[in-house]
Short mmCIF file of C-alpha atoms and ligand atoms in Angstrom, two decimals:
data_model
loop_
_atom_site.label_atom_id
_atom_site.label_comp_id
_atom_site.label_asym_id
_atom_site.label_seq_id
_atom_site.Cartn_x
_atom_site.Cartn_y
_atom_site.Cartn_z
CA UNK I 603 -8.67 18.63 9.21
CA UNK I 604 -5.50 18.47 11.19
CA UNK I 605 -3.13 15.76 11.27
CA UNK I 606 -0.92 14.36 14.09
CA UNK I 607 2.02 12.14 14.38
CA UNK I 608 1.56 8.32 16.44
CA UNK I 609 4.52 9.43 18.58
CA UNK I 610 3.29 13.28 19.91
CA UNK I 611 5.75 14.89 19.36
CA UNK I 612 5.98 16.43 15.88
CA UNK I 613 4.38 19.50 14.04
CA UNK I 614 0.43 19.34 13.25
CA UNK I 615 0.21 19.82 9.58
CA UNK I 616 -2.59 20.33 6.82
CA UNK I 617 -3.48 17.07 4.41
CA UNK I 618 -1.02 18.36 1.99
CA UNK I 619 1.62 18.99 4.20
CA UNK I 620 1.41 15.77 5.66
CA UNK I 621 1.08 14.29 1.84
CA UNK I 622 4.39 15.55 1.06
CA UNK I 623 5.97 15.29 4.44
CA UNK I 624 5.32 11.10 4.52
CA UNK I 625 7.46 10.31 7.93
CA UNK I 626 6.60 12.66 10.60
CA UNK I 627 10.04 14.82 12.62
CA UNK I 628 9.68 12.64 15.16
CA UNK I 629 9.66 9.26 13.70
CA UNK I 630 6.27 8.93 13.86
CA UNK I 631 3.27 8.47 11.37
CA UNK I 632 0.61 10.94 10.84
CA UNK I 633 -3.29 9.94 11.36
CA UNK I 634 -6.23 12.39 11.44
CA UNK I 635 -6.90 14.35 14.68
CA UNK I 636 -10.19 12.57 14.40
CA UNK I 637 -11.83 10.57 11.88
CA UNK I 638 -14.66 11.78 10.19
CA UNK I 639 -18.20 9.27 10.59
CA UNK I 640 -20.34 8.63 7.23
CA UNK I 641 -24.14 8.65 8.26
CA UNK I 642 -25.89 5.49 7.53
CA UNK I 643 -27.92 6.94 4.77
CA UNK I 644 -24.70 9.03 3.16
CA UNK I 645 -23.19 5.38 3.20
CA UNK I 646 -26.34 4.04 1.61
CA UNK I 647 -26.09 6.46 -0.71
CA UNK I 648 -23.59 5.64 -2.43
CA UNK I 649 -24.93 2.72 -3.99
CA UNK I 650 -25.33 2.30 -7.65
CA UNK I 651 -22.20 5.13 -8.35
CA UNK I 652 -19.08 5.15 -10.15
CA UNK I 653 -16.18 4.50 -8.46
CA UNK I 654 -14.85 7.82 -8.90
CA UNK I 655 -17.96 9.42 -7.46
CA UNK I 656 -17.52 7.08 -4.24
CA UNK I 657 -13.75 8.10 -3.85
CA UNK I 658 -14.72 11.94 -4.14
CA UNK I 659 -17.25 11.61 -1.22
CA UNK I 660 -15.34 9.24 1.33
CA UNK I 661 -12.08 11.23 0.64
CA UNK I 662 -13.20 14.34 0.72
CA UNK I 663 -14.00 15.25 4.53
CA UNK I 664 -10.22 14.34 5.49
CA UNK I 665 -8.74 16.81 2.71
CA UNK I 666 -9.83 20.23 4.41
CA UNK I 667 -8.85 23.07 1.95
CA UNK I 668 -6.35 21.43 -0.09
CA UNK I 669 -8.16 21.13 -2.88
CA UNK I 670 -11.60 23.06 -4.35
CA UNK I 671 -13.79 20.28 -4.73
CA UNK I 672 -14.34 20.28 -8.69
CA UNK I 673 -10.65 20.55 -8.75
CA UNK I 674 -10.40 16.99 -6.48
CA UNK I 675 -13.15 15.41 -9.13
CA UNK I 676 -10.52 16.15 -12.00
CA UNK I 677 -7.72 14.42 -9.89
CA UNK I 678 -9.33 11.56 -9.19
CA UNK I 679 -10.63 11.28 -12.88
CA UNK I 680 -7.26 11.27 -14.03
CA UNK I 681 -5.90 9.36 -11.20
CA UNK I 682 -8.60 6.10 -12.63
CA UNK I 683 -8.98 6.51 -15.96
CA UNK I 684 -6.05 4.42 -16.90
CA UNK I 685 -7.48 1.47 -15.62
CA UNK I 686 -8.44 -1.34 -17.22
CA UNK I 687 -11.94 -2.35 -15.81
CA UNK I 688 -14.81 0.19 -15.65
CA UNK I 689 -15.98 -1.05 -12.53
CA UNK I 690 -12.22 -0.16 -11.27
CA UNK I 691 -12.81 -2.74 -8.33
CA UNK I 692 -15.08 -5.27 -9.31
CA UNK I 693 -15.79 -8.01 -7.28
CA UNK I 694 -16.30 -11.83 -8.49
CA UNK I 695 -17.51 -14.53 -6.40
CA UNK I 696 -15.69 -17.72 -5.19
CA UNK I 697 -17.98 -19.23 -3.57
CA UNK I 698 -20.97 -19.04 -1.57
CA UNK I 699 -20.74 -16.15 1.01
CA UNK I 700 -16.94 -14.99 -0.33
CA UNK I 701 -16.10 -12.59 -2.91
CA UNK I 702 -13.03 -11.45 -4.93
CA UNK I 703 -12.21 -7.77 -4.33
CA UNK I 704 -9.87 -7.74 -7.72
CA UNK I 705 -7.59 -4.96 -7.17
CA UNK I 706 -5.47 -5.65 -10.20
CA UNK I 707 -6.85 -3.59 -12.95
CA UNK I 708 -4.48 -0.76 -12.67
CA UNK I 709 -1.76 0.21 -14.94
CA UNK I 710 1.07 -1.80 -13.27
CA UNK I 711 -1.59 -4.66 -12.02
CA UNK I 712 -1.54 -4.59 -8.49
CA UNK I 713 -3.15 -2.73 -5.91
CA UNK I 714 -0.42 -0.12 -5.40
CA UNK I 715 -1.93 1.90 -8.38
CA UNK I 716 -5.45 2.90 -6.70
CA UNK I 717 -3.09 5.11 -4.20
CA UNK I 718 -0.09 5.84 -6.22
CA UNK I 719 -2.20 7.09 -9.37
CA UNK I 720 -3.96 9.50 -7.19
CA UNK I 721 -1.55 10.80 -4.81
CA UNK I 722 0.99 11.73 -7.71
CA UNK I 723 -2.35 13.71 -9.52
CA UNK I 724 -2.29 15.32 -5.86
CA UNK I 725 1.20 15.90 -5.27
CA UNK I 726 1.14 17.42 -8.69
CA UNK I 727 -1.39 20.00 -8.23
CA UNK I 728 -0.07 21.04 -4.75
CA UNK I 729 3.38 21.65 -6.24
CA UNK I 730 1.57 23.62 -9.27
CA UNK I 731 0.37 26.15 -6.90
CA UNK I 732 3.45 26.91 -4.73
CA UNK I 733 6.15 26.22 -8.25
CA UNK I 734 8.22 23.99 -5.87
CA UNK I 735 9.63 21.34 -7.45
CA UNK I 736 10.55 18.02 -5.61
CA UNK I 737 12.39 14.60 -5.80
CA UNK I 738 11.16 11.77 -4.63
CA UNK I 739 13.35 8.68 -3.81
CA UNK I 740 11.51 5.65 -3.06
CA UNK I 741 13.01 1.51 -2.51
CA UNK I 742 10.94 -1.31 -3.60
CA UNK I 743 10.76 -5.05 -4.16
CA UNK I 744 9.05 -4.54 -6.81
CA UNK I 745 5.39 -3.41 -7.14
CA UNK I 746 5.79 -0.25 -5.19
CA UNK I 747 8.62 1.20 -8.00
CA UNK I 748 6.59 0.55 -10.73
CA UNK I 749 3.53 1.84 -9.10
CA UNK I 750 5.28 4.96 -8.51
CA UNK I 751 7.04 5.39 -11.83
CA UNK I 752 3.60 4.89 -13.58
CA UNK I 753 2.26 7.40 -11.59
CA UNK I 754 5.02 9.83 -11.79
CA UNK I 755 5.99 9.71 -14.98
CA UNK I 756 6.08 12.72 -17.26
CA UNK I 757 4.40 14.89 -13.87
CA UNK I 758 6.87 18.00 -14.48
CA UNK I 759 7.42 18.95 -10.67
CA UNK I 760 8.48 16.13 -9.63
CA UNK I 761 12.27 13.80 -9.97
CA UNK I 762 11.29 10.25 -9.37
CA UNK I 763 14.19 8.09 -8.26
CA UNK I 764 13.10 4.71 -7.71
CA UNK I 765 16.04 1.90 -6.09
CA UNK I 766 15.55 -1.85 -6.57
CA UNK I 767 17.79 -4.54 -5.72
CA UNK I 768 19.77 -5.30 -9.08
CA UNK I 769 18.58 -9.48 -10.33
CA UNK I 770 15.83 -10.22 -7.54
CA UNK I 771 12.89 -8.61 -9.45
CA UNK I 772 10.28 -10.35 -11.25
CA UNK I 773 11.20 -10.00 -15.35
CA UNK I 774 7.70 -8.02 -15.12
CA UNK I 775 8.54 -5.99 -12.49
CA UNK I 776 11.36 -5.07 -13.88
CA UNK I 777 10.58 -3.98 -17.19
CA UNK I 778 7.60 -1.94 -16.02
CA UNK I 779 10.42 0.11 -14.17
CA UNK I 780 12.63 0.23 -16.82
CA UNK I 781 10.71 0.65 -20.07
CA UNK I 782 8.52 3.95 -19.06
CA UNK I 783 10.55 6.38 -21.79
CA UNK I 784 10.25 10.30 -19.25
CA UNK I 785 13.20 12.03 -18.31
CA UNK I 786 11.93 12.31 -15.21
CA UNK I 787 11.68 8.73 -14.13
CA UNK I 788 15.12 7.14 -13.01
CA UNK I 789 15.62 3.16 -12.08
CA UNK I 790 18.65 2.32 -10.14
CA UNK I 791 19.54 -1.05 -9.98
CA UNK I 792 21.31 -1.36 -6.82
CA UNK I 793 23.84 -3.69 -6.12
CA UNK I 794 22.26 -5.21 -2.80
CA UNK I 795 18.90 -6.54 -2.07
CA UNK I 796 15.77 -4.78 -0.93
CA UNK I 797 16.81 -4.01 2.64
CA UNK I 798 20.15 -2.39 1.21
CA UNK I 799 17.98 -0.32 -1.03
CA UNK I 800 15.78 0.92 2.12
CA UNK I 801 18.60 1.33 3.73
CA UNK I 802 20.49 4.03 1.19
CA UNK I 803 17.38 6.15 0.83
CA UNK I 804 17.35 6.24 5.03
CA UNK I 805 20.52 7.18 4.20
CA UNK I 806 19.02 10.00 1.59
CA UNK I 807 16.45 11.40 4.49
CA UNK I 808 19.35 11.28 6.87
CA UNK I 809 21.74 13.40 5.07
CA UNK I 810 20.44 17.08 5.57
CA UNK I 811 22.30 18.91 3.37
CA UNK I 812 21.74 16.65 0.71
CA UNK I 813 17.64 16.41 1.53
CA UNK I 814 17.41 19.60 1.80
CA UNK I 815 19.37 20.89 -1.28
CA UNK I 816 17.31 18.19 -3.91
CA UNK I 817 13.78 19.50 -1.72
CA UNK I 818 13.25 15.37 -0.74
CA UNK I 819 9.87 13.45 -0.69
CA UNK I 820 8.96 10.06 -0.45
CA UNK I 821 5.85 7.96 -1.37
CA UNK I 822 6.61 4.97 0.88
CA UNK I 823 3.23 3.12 2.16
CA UNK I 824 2.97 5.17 5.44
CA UNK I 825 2.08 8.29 3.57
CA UNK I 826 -1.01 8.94 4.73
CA UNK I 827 -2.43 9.86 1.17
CA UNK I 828 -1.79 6.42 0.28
CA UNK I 829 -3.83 4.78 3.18
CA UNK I 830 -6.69 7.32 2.20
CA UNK I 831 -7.03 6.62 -1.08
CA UNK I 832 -7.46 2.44 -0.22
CA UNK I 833 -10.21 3.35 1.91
CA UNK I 834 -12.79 3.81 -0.85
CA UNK I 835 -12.43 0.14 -2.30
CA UNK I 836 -13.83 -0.92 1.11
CA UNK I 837 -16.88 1.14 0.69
CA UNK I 838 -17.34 0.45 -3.08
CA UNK I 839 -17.05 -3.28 -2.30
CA UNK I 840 -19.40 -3.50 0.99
CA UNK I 841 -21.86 -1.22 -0.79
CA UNK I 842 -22.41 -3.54 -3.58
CA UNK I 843 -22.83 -6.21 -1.13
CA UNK I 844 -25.52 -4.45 0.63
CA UNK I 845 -23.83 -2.35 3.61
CA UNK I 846 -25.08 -0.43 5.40
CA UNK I 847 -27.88 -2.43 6.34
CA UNK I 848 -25.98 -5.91 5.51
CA UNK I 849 -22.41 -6.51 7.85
CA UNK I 850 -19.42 -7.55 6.02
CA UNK I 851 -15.93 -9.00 6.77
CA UNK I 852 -12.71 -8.53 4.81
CA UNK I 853 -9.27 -10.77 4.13
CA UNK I 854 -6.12 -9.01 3.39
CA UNK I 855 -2.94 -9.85 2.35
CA UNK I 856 -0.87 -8.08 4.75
CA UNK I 857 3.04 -7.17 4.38
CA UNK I 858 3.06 -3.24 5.90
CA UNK I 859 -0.13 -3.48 7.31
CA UNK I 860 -1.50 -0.62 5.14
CA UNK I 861 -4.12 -1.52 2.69
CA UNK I 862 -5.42 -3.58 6.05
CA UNK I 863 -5.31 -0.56 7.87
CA UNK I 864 -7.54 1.36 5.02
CA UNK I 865 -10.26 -1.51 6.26
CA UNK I 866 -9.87 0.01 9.56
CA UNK I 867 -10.40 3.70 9.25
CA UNK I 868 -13.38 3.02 6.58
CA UNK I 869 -15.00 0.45 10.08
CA UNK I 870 -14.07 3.76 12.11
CA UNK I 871 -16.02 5.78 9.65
CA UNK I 872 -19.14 4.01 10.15
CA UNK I 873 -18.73 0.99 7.36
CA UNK I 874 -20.25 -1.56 8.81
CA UNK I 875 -17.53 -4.24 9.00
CA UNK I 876 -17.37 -7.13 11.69
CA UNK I 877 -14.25 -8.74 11.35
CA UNK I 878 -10.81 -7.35 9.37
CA UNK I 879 -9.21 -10.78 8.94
CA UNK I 880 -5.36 -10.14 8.72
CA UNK I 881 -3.84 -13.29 6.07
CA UNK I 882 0.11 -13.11 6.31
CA UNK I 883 2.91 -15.49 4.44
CA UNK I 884 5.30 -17.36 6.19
CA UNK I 885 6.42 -14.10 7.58
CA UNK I 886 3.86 -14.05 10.23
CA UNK I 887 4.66 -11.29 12.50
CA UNK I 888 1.74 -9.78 12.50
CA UNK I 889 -0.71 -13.01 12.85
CA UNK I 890 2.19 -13.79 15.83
CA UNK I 891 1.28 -10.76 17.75
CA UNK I 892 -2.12 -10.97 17.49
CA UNK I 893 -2.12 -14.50 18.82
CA UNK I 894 0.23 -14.00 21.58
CA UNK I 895 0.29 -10.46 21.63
CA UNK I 896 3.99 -10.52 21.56
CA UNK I 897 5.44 -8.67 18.42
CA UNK I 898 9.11 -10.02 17.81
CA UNK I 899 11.06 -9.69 15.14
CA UNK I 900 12.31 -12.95 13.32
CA UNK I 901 14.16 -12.17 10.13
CA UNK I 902 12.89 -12.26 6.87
CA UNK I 903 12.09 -15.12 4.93
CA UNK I 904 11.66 -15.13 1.58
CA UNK I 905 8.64 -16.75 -0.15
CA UNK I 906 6.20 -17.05 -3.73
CA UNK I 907 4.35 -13.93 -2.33
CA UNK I 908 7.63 -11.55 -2.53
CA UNK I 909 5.74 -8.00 -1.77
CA UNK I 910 4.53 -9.39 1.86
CA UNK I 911 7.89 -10.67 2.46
CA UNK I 912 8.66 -7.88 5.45
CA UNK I 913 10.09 -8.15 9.04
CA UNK I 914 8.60 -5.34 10.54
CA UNK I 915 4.88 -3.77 9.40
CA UNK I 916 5.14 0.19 9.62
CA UNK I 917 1.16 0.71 9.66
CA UNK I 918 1.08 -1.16 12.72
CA UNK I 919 1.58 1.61 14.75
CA UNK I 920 -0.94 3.50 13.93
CA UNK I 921 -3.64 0.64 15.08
CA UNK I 922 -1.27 0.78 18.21
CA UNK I 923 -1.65 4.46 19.06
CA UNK I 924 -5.99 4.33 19.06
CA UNK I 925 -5.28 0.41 21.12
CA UNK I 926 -3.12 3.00 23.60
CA UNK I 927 -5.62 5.57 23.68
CA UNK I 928 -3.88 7.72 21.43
CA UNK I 929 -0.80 7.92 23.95
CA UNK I 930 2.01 9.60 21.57
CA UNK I 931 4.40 8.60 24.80
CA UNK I 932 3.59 5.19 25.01
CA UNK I 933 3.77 4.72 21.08
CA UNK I 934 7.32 5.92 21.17
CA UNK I 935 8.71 3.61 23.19
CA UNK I 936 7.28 0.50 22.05
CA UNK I 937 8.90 2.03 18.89
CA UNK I 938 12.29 1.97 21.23
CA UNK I 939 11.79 -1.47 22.50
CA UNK I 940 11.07 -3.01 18.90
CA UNK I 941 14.60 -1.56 17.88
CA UNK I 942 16.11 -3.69 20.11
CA UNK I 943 14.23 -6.58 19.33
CA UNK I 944 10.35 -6.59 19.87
CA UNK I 945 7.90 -5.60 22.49
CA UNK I 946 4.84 -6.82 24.82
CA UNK I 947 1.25 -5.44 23.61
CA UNK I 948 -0.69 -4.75 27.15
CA UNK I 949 -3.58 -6.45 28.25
CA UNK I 950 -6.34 -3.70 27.81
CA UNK I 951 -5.14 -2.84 23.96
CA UNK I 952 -4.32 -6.23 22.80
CA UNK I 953 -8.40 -6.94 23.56
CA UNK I 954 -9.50 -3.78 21.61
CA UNK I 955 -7.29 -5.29 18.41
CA UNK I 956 -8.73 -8.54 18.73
CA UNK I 957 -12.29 -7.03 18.86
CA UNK I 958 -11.32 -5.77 15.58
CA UNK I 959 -8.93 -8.32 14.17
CA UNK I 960 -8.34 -11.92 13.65
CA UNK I 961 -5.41 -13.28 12.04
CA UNK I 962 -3.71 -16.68 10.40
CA UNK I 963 -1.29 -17.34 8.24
CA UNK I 964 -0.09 -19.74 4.88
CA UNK I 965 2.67 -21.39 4.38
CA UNK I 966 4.19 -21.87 0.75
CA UNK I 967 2.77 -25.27 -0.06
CA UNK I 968 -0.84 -24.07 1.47
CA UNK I 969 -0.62 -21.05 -0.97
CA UNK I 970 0.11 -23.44 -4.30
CA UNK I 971 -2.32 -25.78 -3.03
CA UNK I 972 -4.86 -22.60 -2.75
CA UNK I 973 -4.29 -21.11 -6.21
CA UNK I 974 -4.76 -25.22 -7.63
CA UNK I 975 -8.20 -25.88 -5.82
CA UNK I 976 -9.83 -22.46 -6.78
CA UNK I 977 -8.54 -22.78 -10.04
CA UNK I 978 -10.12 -25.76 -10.47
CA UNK I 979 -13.26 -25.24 -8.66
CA UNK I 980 -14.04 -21.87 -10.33
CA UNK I 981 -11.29 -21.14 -12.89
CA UNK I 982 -10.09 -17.82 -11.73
CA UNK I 983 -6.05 -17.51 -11.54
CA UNK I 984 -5.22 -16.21 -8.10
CA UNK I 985 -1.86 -14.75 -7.38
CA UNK I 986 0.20 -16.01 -4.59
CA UNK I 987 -0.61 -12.87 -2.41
CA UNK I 988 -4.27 -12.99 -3.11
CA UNK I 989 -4.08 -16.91 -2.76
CA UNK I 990 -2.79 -16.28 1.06
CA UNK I 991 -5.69 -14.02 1.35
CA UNK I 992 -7.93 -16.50 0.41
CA UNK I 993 -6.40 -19.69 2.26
CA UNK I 994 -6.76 -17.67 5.14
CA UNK I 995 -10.22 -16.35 4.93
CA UNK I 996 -11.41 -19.91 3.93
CA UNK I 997 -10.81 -20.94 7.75
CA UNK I 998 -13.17 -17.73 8.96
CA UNK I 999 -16.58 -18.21 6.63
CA UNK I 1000 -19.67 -18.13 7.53
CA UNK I 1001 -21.80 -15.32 9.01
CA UNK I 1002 -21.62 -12.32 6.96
CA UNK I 1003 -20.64 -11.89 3.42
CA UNK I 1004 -16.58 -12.29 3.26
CA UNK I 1005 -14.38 -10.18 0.85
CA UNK I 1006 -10.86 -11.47 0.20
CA UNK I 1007 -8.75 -8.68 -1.51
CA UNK I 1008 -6.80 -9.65 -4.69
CA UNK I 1009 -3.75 -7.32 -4.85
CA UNK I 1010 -2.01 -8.67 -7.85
CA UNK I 1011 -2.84 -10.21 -10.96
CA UNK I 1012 -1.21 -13.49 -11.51
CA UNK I 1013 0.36 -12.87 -14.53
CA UNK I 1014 2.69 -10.42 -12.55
CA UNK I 1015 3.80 -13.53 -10.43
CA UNK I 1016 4.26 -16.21 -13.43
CA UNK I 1017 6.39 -18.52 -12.22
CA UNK I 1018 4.63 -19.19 -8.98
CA UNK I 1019 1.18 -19.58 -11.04
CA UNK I 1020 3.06 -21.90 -13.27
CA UNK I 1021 4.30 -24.01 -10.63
CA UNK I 1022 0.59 -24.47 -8.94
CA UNK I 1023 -1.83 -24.64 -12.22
CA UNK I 1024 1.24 -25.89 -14.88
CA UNK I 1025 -0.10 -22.58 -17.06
CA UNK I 1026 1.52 -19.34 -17.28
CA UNK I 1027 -1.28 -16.76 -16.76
CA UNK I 1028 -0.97 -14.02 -19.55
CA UNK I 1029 -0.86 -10.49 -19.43
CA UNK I 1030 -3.61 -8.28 -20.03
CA UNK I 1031 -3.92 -6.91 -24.37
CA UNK I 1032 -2.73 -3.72 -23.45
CA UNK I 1033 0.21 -4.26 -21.42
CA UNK I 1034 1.05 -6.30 -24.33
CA UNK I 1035 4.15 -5.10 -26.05
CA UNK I 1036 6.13 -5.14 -22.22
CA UNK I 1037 8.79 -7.13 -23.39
CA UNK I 1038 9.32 -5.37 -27.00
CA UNK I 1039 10.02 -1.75 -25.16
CA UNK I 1040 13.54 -1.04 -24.59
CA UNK I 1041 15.13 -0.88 -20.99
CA UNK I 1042 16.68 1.96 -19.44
CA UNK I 1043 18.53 1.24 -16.17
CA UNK I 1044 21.59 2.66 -14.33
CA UNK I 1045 23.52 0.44 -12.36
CA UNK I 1046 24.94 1.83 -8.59
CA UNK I 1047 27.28 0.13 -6.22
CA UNK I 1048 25.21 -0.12 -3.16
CA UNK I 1049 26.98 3.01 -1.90
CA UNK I 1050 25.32 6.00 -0.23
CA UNK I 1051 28.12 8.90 -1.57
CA UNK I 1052 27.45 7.18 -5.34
CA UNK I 1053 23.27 7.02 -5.36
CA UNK I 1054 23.68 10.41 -3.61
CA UNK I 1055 25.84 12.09 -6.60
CA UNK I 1056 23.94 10.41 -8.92
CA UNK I 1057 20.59 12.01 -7.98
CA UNK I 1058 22.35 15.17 -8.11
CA UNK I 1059 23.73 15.01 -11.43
CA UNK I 1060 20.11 14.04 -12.60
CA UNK I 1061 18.31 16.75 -11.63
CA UNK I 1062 21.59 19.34 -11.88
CA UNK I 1063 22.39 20.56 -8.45
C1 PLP X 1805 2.32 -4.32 -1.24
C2 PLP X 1805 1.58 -5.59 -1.51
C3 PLP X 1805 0.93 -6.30 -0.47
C4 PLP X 1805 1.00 -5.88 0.98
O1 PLP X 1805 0.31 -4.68 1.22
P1 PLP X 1805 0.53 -3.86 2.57
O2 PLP X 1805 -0.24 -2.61 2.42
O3 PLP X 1805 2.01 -3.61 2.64
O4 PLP X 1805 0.07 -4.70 3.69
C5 PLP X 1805 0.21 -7.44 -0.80
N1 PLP X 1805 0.14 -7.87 -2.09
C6 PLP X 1805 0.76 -7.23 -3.11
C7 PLP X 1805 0.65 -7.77 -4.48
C8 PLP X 1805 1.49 -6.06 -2.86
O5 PLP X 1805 2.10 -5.42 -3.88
#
């Protein structure tokens, strides 16, 4: 299985050298050459099986020889083991005809964990064969660091540098990035706020010397890895429901458009899925250029559902480059006309996405009101990410079976539960003792030149 880059122009690479490559040489992302099709009765199949059993045979055809195939069942053992819920992704129901996908059940109790978990049991067995060692820098607002640092902790080929804006993390957030105890974990606090943290490991990738002297990776969503690994909830989820022979639909909370676009390659693999039902915040970019097919740029807003607040969603161009054909040219300079401001989606692919997608979006008061009502009607806590999930997809029932996906549990976002329900939702038994651990944080100046020589003196080169 080969895989190419959304803007043509960059080398074709194996699944593992596109797993630790992340950003293609040419700016681009990488997507498979072609996607591989489940048959209707391999998809029926996999009814009735563990979760691990469903990731090893939807994963496996885009993995060529990158990994024997016992050796992939050990991975992904590991990689879900930690988890809190034996089901891994069970699904509750809200009401009639819409389901809960709860995606929360992870070690750091959000969604990030189902592809973080496995691709650092991957990136860890690819590095044991070749004895390279790597360091990966990664920015977050939050659930991505501690996602990562979870994942990486302890792995002994890999430096894990994770930047977050110093003071505008969650008190959860930040202890789950702080309290993990390996030498090979490292939490900046930056001086700056998310976009200056993006910004200074841009500045990492940019720097050659530097990149290439500390061998640099990075884990950011548009690894393609990560978008693999979310395709198997889709399949676990609509196979419980009754796919293949019963049609489903799905909401998503969507900030970079990747766990959505997971929904998309399992519909292109045969799932049967009618509608992918994009559900942003009040940063609505993405439910803007669906509607009007313009996609413009509009600064970023911040809201009660912090890891969707985003100005610009990566994944988006790879649903761009199958809307135009797969036209690597044409790919690139939308990319060029969104860097000065935004660009025009034409005619003939803007129908193909809305064959595909529909979109709408929730305001802050609709997403309080949201987490109130289903509280009340059915007593589950919804997070403020999941609640704009399911806001939105309330407006699209009927038809087929919907599945809302809830990325977060609500005790990671306690404040904004507090403020809709008046109760603090508590955090799971076992994550119990978050606030007893000690901290371990270094403070940076948000200076390239200072996070630079302070990776360096880390890892001693
Ligand atoms: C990252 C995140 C999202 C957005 O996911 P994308 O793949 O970026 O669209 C939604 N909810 C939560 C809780 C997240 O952490």
């Amino acid at each position: 299985m080969n895989y190419i880059s959304t803007r043509g122009a960059a080398p074709v690479l194996s699944f593992g050298e596109a797993m630790i490559t992340g950003l293609a040489r040419d700016g681009g992302l990488y997507v498979p050459e072609t996607v591989p099709v489940m048959l209707k009765a391999d998809i029926a199949a996999l009814a009735g099986l563990s979760y691990e059993e469903i990731a090893f045979r939807v994963m496996r055809p885009f993995l060529g020889d990158t990994f024997e195939d016992d050796e992939f069942r050990r991975l992904i053992a590991k990689a879900y083991g930690s988890f809190g819920h034996g089901a891994r992704a069970p699904l509750v129901q809200l009401a009639p005809n819409h389901f809960l996908l709860e995606l929360f059940h992870g070690p750091t109790l959000a969604f990030k964990d189902f592809a973080m978990q496995l691709i650092g049991q991957m990136m860890q067995a690819a590095l044991a064969k070749t004895g390279e060692r790597i360091t990966i820098v990664g920015a977050t607002s939050g659930d991505t660091g501690s996602a990562a640092i979870e994942a990486f902790r302890g792995l002994s080929n890999v430096d894990l540098f994770i930047l977050f804006p110093h003071g505008r993390v969650s008190e959860v957030q930040r202890r789950q990035m702080t309290t993990p105890s390996q030498a090979n974990v490292h939490a900046l606090a930056v001086e700056g706020d998310f976009d200056d943290c993006q910004a200074r490991v841009k500045d990492m990738f940019n720097n050659f010397p530097f990149r290439d002297v500390v061998r640099l990776a990075g884990v950011n969503s548009i690894n393609w890895a990560r978008v693999l690994a979310q395709v198997v909830y889709y399949f676990s989820s609509a196979v419980s429901l009754g796919a293949p022979e019963r049609t489903v639909s799905f909401t998503v909370p969507t900030g970079n458009f990747g766990d959505i676009f997971a929904g998309y390659i399992a519909r292109k693999m045969g799932l049967p899925i009618e509608k992918l039902v994009i559900a942003t915040n009040q940063n609505d970019i993405l439910d803007r250029a669906i509607r009007s097919g313009i996609y413009k740029t509009d600064g970023v807003k911040r809201s009660i559902s912090p890891s969707m607040d985003i100005q610009v969603s990566s994944n988006f161009e790879r649903v761009l480059f199958d809307a135009y054909e797969r036209d690597g040219n044409a790919v690139a300079q939308l990319m060029k006309e969104l860097n000065a401001g935004g660009f025009t989606i034409k005619r003939e692919a803007l129908e193909i996405l809305r064959g595909i997608f529909i979109s709408g979006s929730c305001s802050e008061v609709e997403t309080l009101a949201t987490i109130r009502h289903v509280f009340a009607v059915t007593g589950h806590i919804l997070c403020p990410h999941s609640a704009v999930g399911v806001k939105v997809a309330e407006e699209h029932l009927g038809g087929v079976p919907m599945i809302t996906l809830a990325t977060a549990h609500p005790a990671k976002f306690p404040d904004a539960v507090e403020k809709a329900i008046g109760v603090r939702s508590e955090l799971p038994s076992r994550m119990g003792d978050l606030f007893d651990r000690p901290e371990r944080v270094t403070w940076v100046k948000n200076d390239s030149a200072a996070l630079q020589a302070v990776v360096r003196e880390r890892i001693g080169c």
